[in-house]
PDB file of C-alpha atoms in Angstrom:
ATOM      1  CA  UNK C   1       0.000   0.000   0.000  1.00 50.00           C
ATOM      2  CA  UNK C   2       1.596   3.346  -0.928  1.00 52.00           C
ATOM      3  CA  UNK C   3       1.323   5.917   1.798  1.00 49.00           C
ATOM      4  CA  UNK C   4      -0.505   9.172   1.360  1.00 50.00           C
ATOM      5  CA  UNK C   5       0.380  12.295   0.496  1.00 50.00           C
ATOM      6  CA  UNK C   6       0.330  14.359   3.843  1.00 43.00           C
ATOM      7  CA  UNK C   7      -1.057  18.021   2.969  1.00 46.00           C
ATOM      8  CA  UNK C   8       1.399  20.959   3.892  1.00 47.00           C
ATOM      9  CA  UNK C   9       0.435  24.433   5.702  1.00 47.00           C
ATOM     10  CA  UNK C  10      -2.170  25.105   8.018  1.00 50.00           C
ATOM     11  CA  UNK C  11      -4.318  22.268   7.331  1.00 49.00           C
ATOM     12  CA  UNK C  12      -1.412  19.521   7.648  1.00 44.00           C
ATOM     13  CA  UNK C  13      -1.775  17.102  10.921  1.00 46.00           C
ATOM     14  CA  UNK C  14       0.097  17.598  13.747  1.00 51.00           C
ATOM     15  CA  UNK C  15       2.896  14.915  15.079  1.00 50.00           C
ATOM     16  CA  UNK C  16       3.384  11.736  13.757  1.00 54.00           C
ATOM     17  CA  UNK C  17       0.554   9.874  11.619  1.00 58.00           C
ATOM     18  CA  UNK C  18      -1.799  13.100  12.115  1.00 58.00           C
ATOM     19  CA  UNK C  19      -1.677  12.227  16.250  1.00 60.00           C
ATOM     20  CA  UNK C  20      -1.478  15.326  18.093  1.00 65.00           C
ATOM     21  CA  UNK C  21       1.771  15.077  19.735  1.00 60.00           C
ATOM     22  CA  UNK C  22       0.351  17.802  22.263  1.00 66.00           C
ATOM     23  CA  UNK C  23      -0.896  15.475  24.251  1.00 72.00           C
ATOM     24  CA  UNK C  24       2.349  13.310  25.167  1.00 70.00           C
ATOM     25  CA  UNK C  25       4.394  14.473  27.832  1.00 79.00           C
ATOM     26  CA  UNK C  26       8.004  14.975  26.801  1.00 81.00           C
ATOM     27  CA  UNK C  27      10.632  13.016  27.815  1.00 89.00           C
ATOM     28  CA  UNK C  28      12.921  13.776  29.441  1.00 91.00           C
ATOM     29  CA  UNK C  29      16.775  13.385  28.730  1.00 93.00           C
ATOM     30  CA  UNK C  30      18.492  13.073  31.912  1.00 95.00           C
ATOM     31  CA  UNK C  31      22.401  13.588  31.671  1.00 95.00           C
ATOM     32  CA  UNK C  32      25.439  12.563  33.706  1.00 95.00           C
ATOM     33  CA  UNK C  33      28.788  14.462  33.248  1.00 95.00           C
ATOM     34  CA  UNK C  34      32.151  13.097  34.099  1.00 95.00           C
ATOM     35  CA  UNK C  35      34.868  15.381  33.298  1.00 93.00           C
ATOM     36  CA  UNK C  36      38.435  14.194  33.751  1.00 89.00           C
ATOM     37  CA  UNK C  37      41.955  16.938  34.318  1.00 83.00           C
ATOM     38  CA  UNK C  38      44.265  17.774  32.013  1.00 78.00           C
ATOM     39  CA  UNK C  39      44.929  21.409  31.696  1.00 70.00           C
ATOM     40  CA  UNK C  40      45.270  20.277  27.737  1.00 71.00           C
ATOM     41  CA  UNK C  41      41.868  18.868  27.451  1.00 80.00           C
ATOM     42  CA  UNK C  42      40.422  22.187  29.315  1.00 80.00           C
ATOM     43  CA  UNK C  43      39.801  24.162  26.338  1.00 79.00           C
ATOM     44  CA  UNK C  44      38.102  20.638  24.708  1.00 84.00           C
ATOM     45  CA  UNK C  45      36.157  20.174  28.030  1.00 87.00           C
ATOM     46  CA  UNK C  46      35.279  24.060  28.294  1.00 85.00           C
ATOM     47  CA  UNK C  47      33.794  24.138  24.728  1.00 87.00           C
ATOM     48  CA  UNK C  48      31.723  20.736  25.465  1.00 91.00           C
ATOM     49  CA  UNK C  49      30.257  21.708  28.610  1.00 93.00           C
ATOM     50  CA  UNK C  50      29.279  25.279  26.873  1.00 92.00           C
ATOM     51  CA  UNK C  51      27.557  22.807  24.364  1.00 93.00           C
ATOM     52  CA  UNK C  52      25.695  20.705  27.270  1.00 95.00           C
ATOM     53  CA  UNK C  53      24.584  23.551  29.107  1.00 94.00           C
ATOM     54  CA  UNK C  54      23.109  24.760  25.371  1.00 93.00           C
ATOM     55  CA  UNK C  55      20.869  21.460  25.340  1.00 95.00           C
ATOM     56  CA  UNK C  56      19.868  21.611  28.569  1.00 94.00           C
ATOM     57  CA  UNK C  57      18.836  25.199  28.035  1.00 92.00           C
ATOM     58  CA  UNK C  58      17.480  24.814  24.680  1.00 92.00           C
ATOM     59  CA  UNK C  59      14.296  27.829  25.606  1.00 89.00           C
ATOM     60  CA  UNK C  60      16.952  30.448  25.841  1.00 87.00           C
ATOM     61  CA  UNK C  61      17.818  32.760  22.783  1.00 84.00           C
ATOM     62  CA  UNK C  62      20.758  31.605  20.445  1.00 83.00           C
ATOM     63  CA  UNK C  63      19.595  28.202  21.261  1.00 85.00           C
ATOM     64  CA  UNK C  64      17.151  27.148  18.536  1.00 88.00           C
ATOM     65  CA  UNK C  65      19.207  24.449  16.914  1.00 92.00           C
ATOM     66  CA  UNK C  66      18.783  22.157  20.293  1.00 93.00           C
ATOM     67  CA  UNK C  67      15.805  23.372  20.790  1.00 93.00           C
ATOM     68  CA  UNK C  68      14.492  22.381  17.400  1.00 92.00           C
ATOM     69  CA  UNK C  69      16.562  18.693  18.087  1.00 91.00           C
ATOM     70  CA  UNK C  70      14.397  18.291  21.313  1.00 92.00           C
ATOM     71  CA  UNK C  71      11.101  19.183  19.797  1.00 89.00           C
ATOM     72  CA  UNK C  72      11.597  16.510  17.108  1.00 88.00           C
ATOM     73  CA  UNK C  73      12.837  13.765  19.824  1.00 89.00           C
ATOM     74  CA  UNK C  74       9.293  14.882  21.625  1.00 88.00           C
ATOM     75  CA  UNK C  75      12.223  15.326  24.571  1.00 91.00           C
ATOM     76  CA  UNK C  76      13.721  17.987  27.427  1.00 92.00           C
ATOM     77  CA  UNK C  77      16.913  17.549  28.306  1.00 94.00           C
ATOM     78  CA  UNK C  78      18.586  18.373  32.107  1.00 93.00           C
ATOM     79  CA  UNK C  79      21.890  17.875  33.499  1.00 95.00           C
ATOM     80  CA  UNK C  80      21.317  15.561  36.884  1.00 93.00           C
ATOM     81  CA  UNK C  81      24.639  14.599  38.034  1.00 95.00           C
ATOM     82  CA  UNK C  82      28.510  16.629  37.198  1.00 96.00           C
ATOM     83  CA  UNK C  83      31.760  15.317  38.565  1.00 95.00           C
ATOM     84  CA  UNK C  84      35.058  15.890  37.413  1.00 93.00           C
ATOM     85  CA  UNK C  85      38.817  16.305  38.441  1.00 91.00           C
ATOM     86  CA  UNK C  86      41.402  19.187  38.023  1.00 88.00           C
ATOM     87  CA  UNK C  87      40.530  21.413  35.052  1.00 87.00           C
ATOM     88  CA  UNK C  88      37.465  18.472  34.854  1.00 91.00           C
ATOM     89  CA  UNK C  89      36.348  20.056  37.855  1.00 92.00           C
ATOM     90  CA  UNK C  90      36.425  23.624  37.215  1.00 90.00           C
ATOM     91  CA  UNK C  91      34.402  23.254  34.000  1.00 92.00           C
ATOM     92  CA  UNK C  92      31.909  20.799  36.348  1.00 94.00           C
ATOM     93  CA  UNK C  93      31.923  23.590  38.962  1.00 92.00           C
ATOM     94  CA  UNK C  94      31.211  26.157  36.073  1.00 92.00           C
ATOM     95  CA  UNK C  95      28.493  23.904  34.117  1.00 94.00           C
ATOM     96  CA  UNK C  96      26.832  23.438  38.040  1.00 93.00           C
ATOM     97  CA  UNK C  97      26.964  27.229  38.429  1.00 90.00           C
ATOM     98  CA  UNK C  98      25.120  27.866  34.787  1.00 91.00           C
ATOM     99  CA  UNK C  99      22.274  24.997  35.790  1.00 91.00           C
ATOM    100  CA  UNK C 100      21.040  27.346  38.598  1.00 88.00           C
ATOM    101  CA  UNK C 101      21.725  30.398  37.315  1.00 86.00           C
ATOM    102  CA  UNK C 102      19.884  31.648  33.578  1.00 84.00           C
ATOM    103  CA  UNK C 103      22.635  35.007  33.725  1.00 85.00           C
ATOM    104  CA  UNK C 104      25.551  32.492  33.745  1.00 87.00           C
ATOM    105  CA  UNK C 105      27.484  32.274  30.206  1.00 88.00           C
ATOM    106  CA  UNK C 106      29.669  29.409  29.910  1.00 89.00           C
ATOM    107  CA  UNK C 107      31.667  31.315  27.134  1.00 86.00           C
ATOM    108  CA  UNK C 108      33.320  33.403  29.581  1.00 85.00           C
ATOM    109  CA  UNK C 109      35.152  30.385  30.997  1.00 83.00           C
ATOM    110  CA  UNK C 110      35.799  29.148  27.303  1.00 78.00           C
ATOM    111  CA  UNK C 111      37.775  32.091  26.500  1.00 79.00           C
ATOM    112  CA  UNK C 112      39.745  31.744  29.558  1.00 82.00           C
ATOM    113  CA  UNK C 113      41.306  28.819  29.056  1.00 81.00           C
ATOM    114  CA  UNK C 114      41.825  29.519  25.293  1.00 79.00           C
ATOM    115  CA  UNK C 115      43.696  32.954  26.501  1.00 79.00           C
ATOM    116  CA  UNK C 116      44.759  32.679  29.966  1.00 77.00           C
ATOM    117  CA  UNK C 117      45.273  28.755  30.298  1.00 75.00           C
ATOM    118  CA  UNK C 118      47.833  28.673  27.168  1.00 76.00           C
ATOM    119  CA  UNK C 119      50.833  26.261  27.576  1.00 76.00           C
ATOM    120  CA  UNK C 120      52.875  29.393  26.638  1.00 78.00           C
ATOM    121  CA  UNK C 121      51.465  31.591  28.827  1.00 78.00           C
ATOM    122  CA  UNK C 122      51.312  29.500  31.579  1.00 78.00           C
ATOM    123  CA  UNK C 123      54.994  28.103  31.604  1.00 81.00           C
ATOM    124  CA  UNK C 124      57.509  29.494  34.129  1.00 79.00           C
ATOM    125  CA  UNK C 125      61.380  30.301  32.892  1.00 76.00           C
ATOM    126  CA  UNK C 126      63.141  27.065  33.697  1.00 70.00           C
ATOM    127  CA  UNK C 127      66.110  29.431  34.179  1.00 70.00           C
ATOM    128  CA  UNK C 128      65.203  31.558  37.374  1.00 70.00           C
ATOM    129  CA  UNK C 129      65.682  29.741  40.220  1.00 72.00           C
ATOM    130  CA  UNK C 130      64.251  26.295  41.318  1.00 73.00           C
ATOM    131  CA  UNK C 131      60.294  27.050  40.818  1.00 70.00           C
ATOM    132  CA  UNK C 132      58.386  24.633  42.797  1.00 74.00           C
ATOM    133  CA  UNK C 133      56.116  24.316  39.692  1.00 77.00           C
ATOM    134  CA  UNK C 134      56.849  24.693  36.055  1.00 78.00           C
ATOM    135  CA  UNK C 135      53.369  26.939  35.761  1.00 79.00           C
ATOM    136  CA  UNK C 136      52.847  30.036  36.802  1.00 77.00           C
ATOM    137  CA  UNK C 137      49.214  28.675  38.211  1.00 75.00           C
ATOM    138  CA  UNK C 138      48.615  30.426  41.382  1.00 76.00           C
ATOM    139  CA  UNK C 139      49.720  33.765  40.345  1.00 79.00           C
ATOM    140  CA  UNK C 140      48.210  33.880  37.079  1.00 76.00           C
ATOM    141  CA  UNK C 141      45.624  31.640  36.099  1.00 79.00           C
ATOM    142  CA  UNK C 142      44.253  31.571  39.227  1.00 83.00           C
ATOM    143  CA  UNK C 143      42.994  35.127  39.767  1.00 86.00           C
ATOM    144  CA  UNK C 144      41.806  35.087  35.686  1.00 85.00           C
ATOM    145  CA  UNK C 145      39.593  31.915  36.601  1.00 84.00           C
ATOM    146  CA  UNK C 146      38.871  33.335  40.230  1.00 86.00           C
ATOM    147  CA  UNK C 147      37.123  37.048  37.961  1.00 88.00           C
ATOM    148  CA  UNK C 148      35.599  34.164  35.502  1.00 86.00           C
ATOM    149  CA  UNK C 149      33.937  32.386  38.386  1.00 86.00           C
ATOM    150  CA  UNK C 150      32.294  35.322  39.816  1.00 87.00           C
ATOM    151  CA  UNK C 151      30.919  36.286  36.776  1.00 86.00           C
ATOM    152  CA  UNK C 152      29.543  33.360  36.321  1.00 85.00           C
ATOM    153  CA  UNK C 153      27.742  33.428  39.882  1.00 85.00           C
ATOM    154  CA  UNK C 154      26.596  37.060  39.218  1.00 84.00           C
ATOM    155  CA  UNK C 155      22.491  37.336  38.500  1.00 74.00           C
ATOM    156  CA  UNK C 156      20.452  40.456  38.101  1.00 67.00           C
ATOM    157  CA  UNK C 157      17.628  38.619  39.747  1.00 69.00           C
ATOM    158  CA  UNK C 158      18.572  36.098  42.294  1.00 65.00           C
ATOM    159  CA  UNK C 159      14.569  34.699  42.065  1.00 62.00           C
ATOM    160  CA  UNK C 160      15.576  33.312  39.203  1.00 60.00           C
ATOM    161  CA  UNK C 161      18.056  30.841  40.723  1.00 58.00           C
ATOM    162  CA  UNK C 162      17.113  27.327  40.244  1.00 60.00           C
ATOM    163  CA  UNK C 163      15.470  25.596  43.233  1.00 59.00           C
ATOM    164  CA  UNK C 164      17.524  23.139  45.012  1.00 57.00           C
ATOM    165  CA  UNK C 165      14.973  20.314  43.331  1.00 60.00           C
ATOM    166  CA  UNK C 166      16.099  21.305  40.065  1.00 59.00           C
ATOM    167  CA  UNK C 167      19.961  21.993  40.810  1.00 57.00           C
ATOM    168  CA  UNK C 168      22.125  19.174  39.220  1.00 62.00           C
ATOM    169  CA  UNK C 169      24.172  17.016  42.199  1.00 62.00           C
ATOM    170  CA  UNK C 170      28.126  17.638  41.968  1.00 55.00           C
TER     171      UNK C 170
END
């Protein structure tokens, strides 16, 4: 039996089949992220947790590409559970920190590791001294990601902090 032609426009059914897909609950895409350290894979991690924190907040603006994704999977997607170690666990603590908080932009911490976490800008002269480390960590990076952080944690309305039901466990 050859299927139908399915009109276009105004008059077309909704959902699959003509069923009106308004009247399913969406799903909902639970996720569980495990970042590991490595100042090299920072960058990597900061970029993919930038593109997690998109999908899980697919209703803001400059998000339409997940959101259309979700609509078509009939899906919502939320971050549950974040863990990670070193650099892992900045980008957790910074992923946690945009869950709860709709000012938070994950970009910010992006463009700190791309600029301020660079091998080259980071590495001490082997020459002066005996450093205790070969990166200059504590005296530069730190205070970059420290400024990064509270930007992140900064809201212009603090009612619109997450509830503790809906914050992700780290």
């Amino acid at each position: 039996m050859d299927p139908q032609p399915v009109p276009a426009g105004p008059a077309a059914p909704s959902g699959l089949r003509g069923a009106d897909l308004a009247l399913v609950p969406p799903e909902e895409l639970r996720l569980a992220v495990v970042l590991n350290g490595g100042v090299s894979l920072a960058v990597w991690m900061g970029g993919s947790v930038l593109e997690v924190d998109r999908l899980a907040h697919a209703d803001r603006p400059g998000n339409g590409t997940y959101a259309t994704m979700l609509a078509l999977a009939g899906c919502r997607a939320r971050v549950d559970v974040i863990t990670g170690t070193s650099a892992g666990g900045i980008n957790g603590a910074a992923l946690a920190l945009a869950q709860v908080n709709e000012d938070a932009d994950l970009s910010i911490l992006r463009e700190v590791w791309a600029e301020q976490g660079r091998f080259e800008t980071l590495l001490r002269s082997p020459v002066k001294g005996s450093p205790a480390s070969l990166f200059k960590g504590d005296e530069h990076f730190l205070p970059e990601l420290h400024t990064a952080l509270a930007r992140l944690a900064r809201t212009t309305d603090p009612r619109r902090l997450a509830s503790p039901e809906e914050a992700p466990s780290t």
